[in-house]
Amino acid sequence: MMTQWFFLHVDRRGSIVIALLVAIAVLVPLSNLLLPVTSPLHVPTYLVSLIGKYLTYAMLAVALDLVWGFCGILSLGHGAFFALGGYAMGMYLMRQIGPRGVYADPVLPDFMVFLNWKELPWFWYGFDSFWFAALMVVLVPGVLAFGFGWLAFRSRVTGVYLSIITQALTYALLLAFFRNDMGFGGNNGLTDFKDILGFNIQAGSTRSVLFAATALFLALAVFVTSFIVRSKLGKVLVGVRDAESRMRFLGYRVDRYKLLVWTISAMMAGIAGALYVPQVGIINPSEFEPANSIEAVIWVAVGGRGTIIGPIIGAVLVNFGKTYFTAAFPEIWLFALGALFIVVTLFLPKGILGLYGMWKGKRADRAARKKDVAPPPVAAVSGRSPIPEPQAAE
């Protein structure tokens, strides 16, 4: 019964990806913790953290694909929700340092002592609890997205105008978080984390658990997105994407549907940011850079928007290329990224998965044409001559 319900809401491709992510969540940590370093199957700790970072980016790409690929909302500010979730987790991790900081203050983080703060700001209260921080990871991006979307969608701001406003939102947050008097560490951000849930954040076992949690949350994001897309809500969202005015004429409250999916997407991005911070070890205002949100758009475009699985492929491939090029050819990475976006826009508008779908469709068409061709006449196989056709009477 449960299996039937699962496959009713997730297609074959999505179920394969979910199964693969669950397998990765189990096998990679076991390879890191149990196999000896000399084994060719051993995954080193640094690679576990690197792949875990890629998976958080993939989760951000899935969140963006939900609003752009299926609802037509091109967001150039989803990096803001990612960063807010990261800051919520970073505040919890800073509170766990306690007297082990440089200034040994049991309450105030080091940067507050350095800046002569006398007491903890009110918005830091509660972040000594993991569960409160986890709630804020979802609630803060969700509330911001709800307020922003309520104003934008009710005003019927769409298209490039909405994209520019979302970019302005993340840039405004970038400027705010750069200020030292905001209480978030200024341009240095939050770093020097020690523990998470009482476990050493630098230990290989902790890194493996964080990787497994990231892979499982990505699988959950794929399931939630597939559930939404294959439901009646998903059909309405596709209708809004393809013909918003027609959906309004049919009586649908388009702004409510867009607001709902926009808020869910922001929450998913916040969770991705929260999983990103303990694996990378720092969160600072540079995560609000509009360029980061534009990169996320490129991930989705490369993989194929409106496919759920494509953004995961695009995020992993592009960030793997970024890791390689920024180390081997750092001066040409931005040119390569720009060229990639141009090539995808002009020659691969449906991304990698779209290209695969086109190839598969052409292959099916060729096979169908071969079946439609009539077979050639079969020659007589016996030794007797064929019966002559009757001659017309003269």
Coordinates of C-alpha atoms in Angstrom, one line a residue:
M1 CA 0.0 0.0 0.0
M2 CA 2.8 2.4 1.0
T3 CA 4.8 1.5 -2.1
Q4 CA 1.8 2.1 -4.4
W5 CA 1.2 5.5 -2.8
F6 CA 4.9 6.3 -3.3
F7 CA 5.0 5.5 -7.0
L8 CA 1.7 7.3 -7.5
H9 CA 3.4 10.6 -6.5
V10 CA 6.9 9.9 -7.8
D11 CA 7.7 8.9 -11.4
R12 CA 10.2 6.2 -12.3
R13 CA 13.1 8.6 -12.9
G14 CA 12.5 10.4 -9.5
S15 CA 12.3 7.1 -7.6
I16 CA 15.6 6.0 -9.1
V17 CA 17.3 9.2 -8.0
I18 CA 15.8 8.9 -4.5
A19 CA 17.0 5.3 -4.2
L20 CA 20.4 6.4 -5.4
L21 CA 20.6 9.2 -2.9
V22 CA 19.6 6.9 -0.1
A23 CA 22.3 4.4 -1.2
I24 CA 24.9 7.2 -1.3
A25 CA 23.9 8.4 2.2
V26 CA 24.7 4.9 3.5
L27 CA 27.7 3.8 1.3
V28 CA 29.8 6.9 1.3
P29 CA 30.0 7.3 5.1
L30 CA 30.6 3.6 5.5
S31 CA 33.4 3.8 2.9
N32 CA 34.9 6.7 4.8
L33 CA 34.7 5.2 8.3
L34 CA 35.2 1.5 7.8
L35 CA 37.5 1.0 4.9
P36 CA 41.3 1.5 5.4
V37 CA 42.9 4.5 3.8
T38 CA 44.9 2.2 1.5
S39 CA 41.7 0.8 0.0
P40 CA 40.8 2.0 -3.5
L41 CA 37.2 2.3 -2.4
H42 CA 38.0 4.5 0.6
V43 CA 36.4 8.0 0.4
P44 CA 38.6 10.5 2.2
T45 CA 37.1 13.0 4.6
Y46 CA 37.8 16.0 2.5
L47 CA 36.0 14.5 -0.4
V48 CA 33.0 13.6 1.8
S49 CA 32.7 17.3 2.8
L50 CA 33.2 18.4 -0.8
I51 CA 30.5 16.1 -2.2
G52 CA 28.3 17.1 0.7
K53 CA 28.7 20.8 -0.3
Y54 CA 27.7 19.8 -3.9
L55 CA 24.6 18.1 -2.6
T56 CA 23.5 21.3 -0.7
Y57 CA 23.9 23.2 -3.9
A58 CA 21.8 20.6 -5.6
M59 CA 19.1 21.0 -3.0
L60 CA 19.1 24.8 -3.7
A61 CA 18.8 24.0 -7.4
V62 CA 15.8 21.8 -6.8
A63 CA 14.1 24.5 -4.7
L64 CA 14.7 27.0 -7.5
D65 CA 13.4 24.6 -10.1
L66 CA 10.2 24.3 -8.2
V67 CA 9.4 28.0 -8.8
W68 CA 11.1 28.6 -12.1
G69 CA 10.7 25.3 -13.9
F70 CA 7.1 24.6 -12.9
C71 CA 5.6 28.0 -12.0
G72 CA 7.6 30.3 -14.3
I73 CA 9.0 32.5 -11.5
L74 CA 12.6 33.3 -12.3
S75 CA 14.2 34.2 -9.0
L76 CA 17.5 35.9 -8.9
G77 CA 17.5 36.0 -5.1
H78 CA 17.2 32.5 -3.9
G79 CA 20.7 32.7 -2.6
A80 CA 19.3 35.0 0.1
F81 CA 17.1 32.2 1.5
F82 CA 20.0 29.8 1.3
A83 CA 22.2 32.3 3.3
L84 CA 19.5 33.0 5.9
G85 CA 19.2 29.3 6.7
G86 CA 23.0 29.2 6.9
Y87 CA 23.1 32.1 9.3
A88 CA 20.5 30.5 11.5
M89 CA 22.6 27.3 11.8
G90 CA 25.8 29.4 12.2
M91 CA 24.3 31.2 15.2
Y92 CA 23.6 27.9 16.9
L93 CA 27.1 26.7 16.2
M94 CA 28.6 30.0 17.6
R95 CA 26.6 29.6 20.8
Q96 CA 28.1 26.1 21.2
I97 CA 31.6 27.5 21.4
G98 CA 31.1 29.0 24.9
P99 CA 34.3 29.6 26.9
R100 CA 36.4 27.8 24.3
G101 CA 36.6 31.0 22.2
V102 CA 39.6 33.2 21.9
Y103 CA 38.2 35.6 24.6
A104 CA 36.8 32.8 26.7
D105 CA 33.5 34.5 27.2
P106 CA 30.8 31.9 28.1
V107 CA 28.0 33.8 26.4
L108 CA 29.2 36.3 23.8
P109 CA 30.8 35.1 20.6
D110 CA 34.3 36.3 20.0
F111 CA 33.4 39.0 17.4
M112 CA 31.0 40.6 19.9
V113 CA 33.7 40.7 22.6
F114 CA 36.1 42.2 20.0
L115 CA 33.5 44.9 19.1
N116 CA 32.8 45.7 22.8
W117 CA 29.3 44.3 22.9
K118 CA 28.1 44.2 26.5
E119 CA 25.3 41.8 26.2
L120 CA 23.8 39.3 23.8
P121 CA 21.3 40.8 21.3
W122 CA 17.7 39.7 21.7
F123 CA 17.6 38.0 18.3
W124 CA 20.4 35.6 19.5
Y125 CA 18.2 34.3 22.4
G126 CA 17.2 30.6 21.9
F127 CA 20.0 29.7 19.5
D128 CA 21.8 27.7 22.2
S129 CA 19.1 25.1 21.4
F130 CA 19.5 23.0 18.3
W131 CA 15.7 22.6 17.9
F132 CA 15.1 26.3 18.1
A133 CA 17.8 26.9 15.5
A134 CA 16.3 24.2 13.3
L135 CA 12.9 25.9 13.5
M136 CA 14.5 29.3 12.6
V137 CA 16.2 27.6 9.6
V138 CA 12.8 27.0 8.1
L139 CA 10.8 29.9 9.7
V140 CA 13.1 32.9 8.8
P141 CA 13.4 32.2 5.1
G142 CA 9.7 31.2 5.0
V143 CA 8.4 34.4 6.7
L144 CA 10.6 36.6 4.5
A145 CA 9.5 34.8 1.3
F146 CA 5.8 35.0 2.4
G147 CA 6.0 38.7 3.1
F148 CA 7.9 39.4 -0.1
G149 CA 5.6 37.2 -2.2
W150 CA 2.4 38.5 -0.7
L151 CA 3.4 42.0 -1.8
A152 CA 4.8 41.1 -5.2
F153 CA 2.2 38.6 -6.3
R154 CA -0.8 40.5 -5.2
S155 CA 0.6 43.5 -7.1
R156 CA 0.9 41.2 -10.2
V157 CA 4.6 41.8 -10.5
T158 CA 5.9 39.2 -13.0
G159 CA 8.6 38.5 -15.5
V160 CA 11.8 40.4 -15.6
Y161 CA 10.5 43.0 -13.1
L162 CA 10.0 40.3 -10.4
S163 CA 13.5 38.9 -11.2
I164 CA 15.1 42.3 -10.7
I165 CA 13.2 42.8 -7.4
T166 CA 14.4 39.5 -6.1
Q167 CA 18.0 40.5 -7.0
A168 CA 17.5 43.8 -5.2
L169 CA 16.3 41.8 -2.1
T170 CA 19.4 39.7 -1.8
Y171 CA 21.6 42.7 -2.5
A172 CA 19.9 44.7 0.3
L173 CA 20.5 41.8 2.7
L174 CA 24.2 41.7 1.6
L175 CA 24.6 45.3 2.5
A176 CA 22.8 44.9 5.9
F177 CA 24.8 41.8 6.9
F178 CA 28.1 43.5 6.1
R179 CA 27.5 46.0 8.9
N180 CA 29.2 45.2 12.2
D181 CA 26.4 46.8 14.2
M182 CA 23.9 44.2 12.8
G183 CA 25.3 41.6 15.2
F184 CA 26.1 38.9 12.7
G185 CA 29.9 39.2 12.5
G186 CA 30.1 41.8 9.8
N187 CA 32.2 41.0 6.7
N188 CA 34.0 38.2 8.6
G189 CA 30.7 36.4 9.3
L190 CA 30.5 33.4 11.6
T191 CA 33.2 30.8 11.8
D192 CA 35.5 28.8 14.1
F193 CA 32.8 26.3 14.9
K194 CA 33.6 23.6 17.5
D195 CA 30.6 21.3 18.1
I196 CA 27.2 20.3 16.7
L197 CA 24.9 18.4 19.1
G198 CA 27.9 17.8 21.3
F199 CA 30.0 16.1 18.6
N200 CA 33.3 17.6 17.3
I201 CA 32.4 19.2 14.0
Q202 CA 35.9 18.4 12.6
A203 CA 35.8 14.7 13.3
G204 CA 35.5 12.3 10.4
S205 CA 32.5 10.6 11.9
T206 CA 30.6 13.9 12.3
R207 CA 31.4 14.8 8.7
S208 CA 30.1 11.5 7.5
V209 CA 26.8 12.0 9.4
L210 CA 26.4 15.5 8.0
F211 CA 26.9 14.1 4.5
A212 CA 24.3 11.4 5.1
A213 CA 21.9 14.0 6.4
T214 CA 22.4 16.1 3.4
A215 CA 21.8 13.2 0.9
L216 CA 18.7 12.2 2.8
F217 CA 17.3 15.8 2.8
L218 CA 18.0 16.1 -0.9
A219 CA 16.1 12.9 -1.4
L220 CA 13.2 14.3 0.6
A221 CA 13.3 17.5 -1.4
V222 CA 13.1 15.5 -4.6
F223 CA 10.1 13.6 -3.2
V224 CA 8.3 16.8 -2.0
T225 CA 8.9 18.5 -5.4
S226 CA 7.6 15.4 -7.2
F227 CA 4.6 15.2 -4.9
I228 CA 3.7 18.8 -5.6
V229 CA 4.3 18.6 -9.4
R230 CA 2.2 15.4 -9.8
S231 CA -0.7 16.6 -7.8
K232 CA -3.6 18.9 -8.8
L233 CA -1.6 21.8 -7.4
G234 CA 1.3 21.0 -9.8
K235 CA -1.1 21.0 -12.8
V236 CA -2.3 24.5 -11.8
L237 CA 1.3 25.7 -11.4
V238 CA 2.1 24.5 -14.9
G239 CA -1.0 26.3 -16.1
V240 CA 0.2 29.5 -14.4
R241 CA 3.6 29.1 -16.0
D242 CA 2.3 28.6 -19.5
A243 CA -0.8 30.9 -19.5
E244 CA -1.2 33.0 -16.3
S245 CA -3.8 35.3 -17.8
R246 CA -5.9 32.4 -18.9
M247 CA -5.8 30.8 -15.5
R248 CA -7.0 34.1 -14.0
F249 CA -9.9 34.1 -16.4
L250 CA -10.8 30.6 -15.4
G251 CA -11.2 31.8 -11.8
Y252 CA -8.0 30.6 -10.2
R253 CA -6.4 32.8 -7.5
V254 CA -3.0 32.7 -9.2
D255 CA -1.3 34.9 -6.5
R256 CA -2.2 32.3 -3.8
Y257 CA -0.8 29.4 -5.7
K258 CA 2.4 31.3 -6.5
L259 CA 2.8 32.5 -2.9
L260 CA 2.4 28.9 -1.6
V261 CA 5.0 27.4 -3.9
W262 CA 7.3 30.4 -3.4
T263 CA 7.3 30.0 0.3
I264 CA 7.9 26.2 0.2
S265 CA 10.8 26.8 -2.2
A266 CA 12.4 29.3 0.2
M267 CA 12.1 26.9 3.1
M268 CA 13.9 24.2 1.1
A269 CA 16.6 26.7 0.2
G270 CA 17.0 27.6 3.9
I271 CA 17.4 23.9 4.9
A272 CA 20.1 23.6 2.1
G273 CA 21.9 26.6 3.6
A274 CA 21.8 25.1 7.1
L275 CA 23.3 21.8 5.9
Y276 CA 26.0 23.8 4.0
V277 CA 27.4 25.8 6.9
P278 CA 28.7 23.0 9.2
Q279 CA 30.3 21.2 6.3
V280 CA 32.1 24.3 5.0
G281 CA 32.8 25.8 8.4
I282 CA 31.9 29.4 7.7
I283 CA 29.0 31.7 6.7
N284 CA 29.5 35.3 5.7
P285 CA 27.7 38.0 3.8
S286 CA 29.3 36.9 0.5
E287 CA 26.7 34.2 0.4
F288 CA 24.1 37.0 -0.3
E289 CA 26.0 38.0 -3.5
P290 CA 23.6 38.2 -6.4
A291 CA 26.2 36.3 -8.5
N292 CA 25.5 33.3 -6.3
S293 CA 21.8 33.4 -7.1
I294 CA 22.6 33.8 -10.8
E295 CA 24.9 30.7 -10.6
A296 CA 22.0 28.7 -9.2
V297 CA 19.9 29.7 -12.2
I298 CA 22.8 28.4 -14.4
W299 CA 22.8 25.1 -12.6
V300 CA 19.1 24.7 -13.3
A301 CA 19.4 25.8 -16.9
V302 CA 22.3 23.4 -17.6
G303 CA 20.6 20.4 -16.1
G304 CA 17.2 21.2 -17.5
R305 CA 14.5 23.2 -15.8
G306 CA 11.2 21.7 -15.1
T307 CA 12.7 18.2 -14.7
I308 CA 13.5 18.0 -10.9
I309 CA 16.4 15.7 -11.7
G310 CA 18.2 18.0 -14.1
P311 CA 19.0 20.7 -11.6
I312 CA 20.8 18.1 -9.4
I313 CA 22.9 17.1 -12.4
G314 CA 23.6 20.7 -13.3
A315 CA 24.5 21.7 -9.8
V316 CA 27.0 18.9 -9.4
L317 CA 28.6 19.2 -12.8
V318 CA 28.9 23.0 -12.7
N319 CA 30.4 23.0 -9.2
F320 CA 32.8 20.2 -10.0
G321 CA 33.9 22.3 -13.0
K322 CA 34.2 25.3 -10.7
T323 CA 36.4 23.3 -8.3
Y324 CA 38.7 22.2 -11.1
F325 CA 38.9 25.5 -13.0
T326 CA 39.4 27.7 -9.9
A327 CA 42.3 25.6 -8.9
A328 CA 43.9 24.9 -12.4
F329 CA 42.8 28.1 -14.3
P330 CA 41.4 30.6 -11.8
E331 CA 41.6 33.5 -14.2
I332 CA 39.3 31.9 -16.8
W333 CA 36.5 30.5 -14.6
L334 CA 34.1 33.4 -14.9
F335 CA 34.6 33.4 -18.7
A336 CA 33.9 29.7 -18.8
L337 CA 30.8 30.1 -16.7
G338 CA 29.5 32.9 -18.9
A339 CA 30.2 30.9 -22.1
L340 CA 28.4 27.9 -20.6
F341 CA 25.3 30.0 -19.9
I342 CA 25.4 31.4 -23.5
V343 CA 25.8 27.9 -25.0
V344 CA 23.0 26.4 -22.9
T345 CA 20.7 29.4 -23.8
L346 CA 21.3 29.2 -27.5
F347 CA 21.9 25.5 -28.2
L348 CA 20.5 23.6 -25.2
P349 CA 17.4 25.5 -24.1
K350 CA 16.1 22.4 -22.3
G351 CA 19.4 21.5 -20.7
I352 CA 21.1 18.1 -20.5
L353 CA 18.0 16.2 -19.7
G354 CA 16.2 17.9 -22.5
L355 CA 18.9 16.9 -24.9
Y356 CA 18.6 13.3 -23.7
G357 CA 14.8 13.5 -24.1
M358 CA 15.2 14.8 -27.7
W359 CA 17.6 12.0 -28.6
K360 CA 15.3 9.4 -27.0
G361 CA 12.3 10.9 -28.9
K362 CA 14.1 10.8 -32.2
R363 CA 15.2 7.2 -31.6
A364 CA 11.6 6.2 -30.9
D365 CA 10.4 8.0 -34.1
R366 CA 12.9 6.1 -36.2
A367 CA 11.8 2.8 -34.7
A368 CA 8.2 3.6 -35.4
R369 CA 9.0 4.5 -39.0
K370 CA 10.7 1.2 -39.5
K371 CA 7.7 -0.6 -38.3
D372 CA 5.4 1.3 -40.6
V373 CA 7.4 0.3 -43.7
A374 CA 5.7 -2.6 -45.5
P375 CA 7.9 -5.8 -45.8
P376 CA 9.2 -6.6 -49.3
P377 CA 7.4 -9.4 -51.2
V378 CA 8.5 -12.9 -50.3
A379 CA 9.9 -14.9 -53.3
A380 CA 8.6 -18.4 -53.9
V381 CA 10.6 -21.0 -52.0
S382 CA 9.3 -24.1 -53.8
G383 CA 10.7 -25.5 -57.0
R384 CA 7.5 -25.1 -58.9
S385 CA 6.9 -22.0 -61.0
P386 CA 4.4 -19.6 -59.7
I387 CA 0.8 -19.7 -61.0
P388 CA 0.6 -17.4 -64.0
E389 CA -1.9 -14.6 -63.8
P390 CA -5.0 -14.9 -65.9
Q391 CA -4.8 -13.2 -69.3
A392 CA -7.4 -10.7 -70.3
A393 CA -9.8 -12.0 -73.0
E394 CA -9.2 -10.5 -76.4

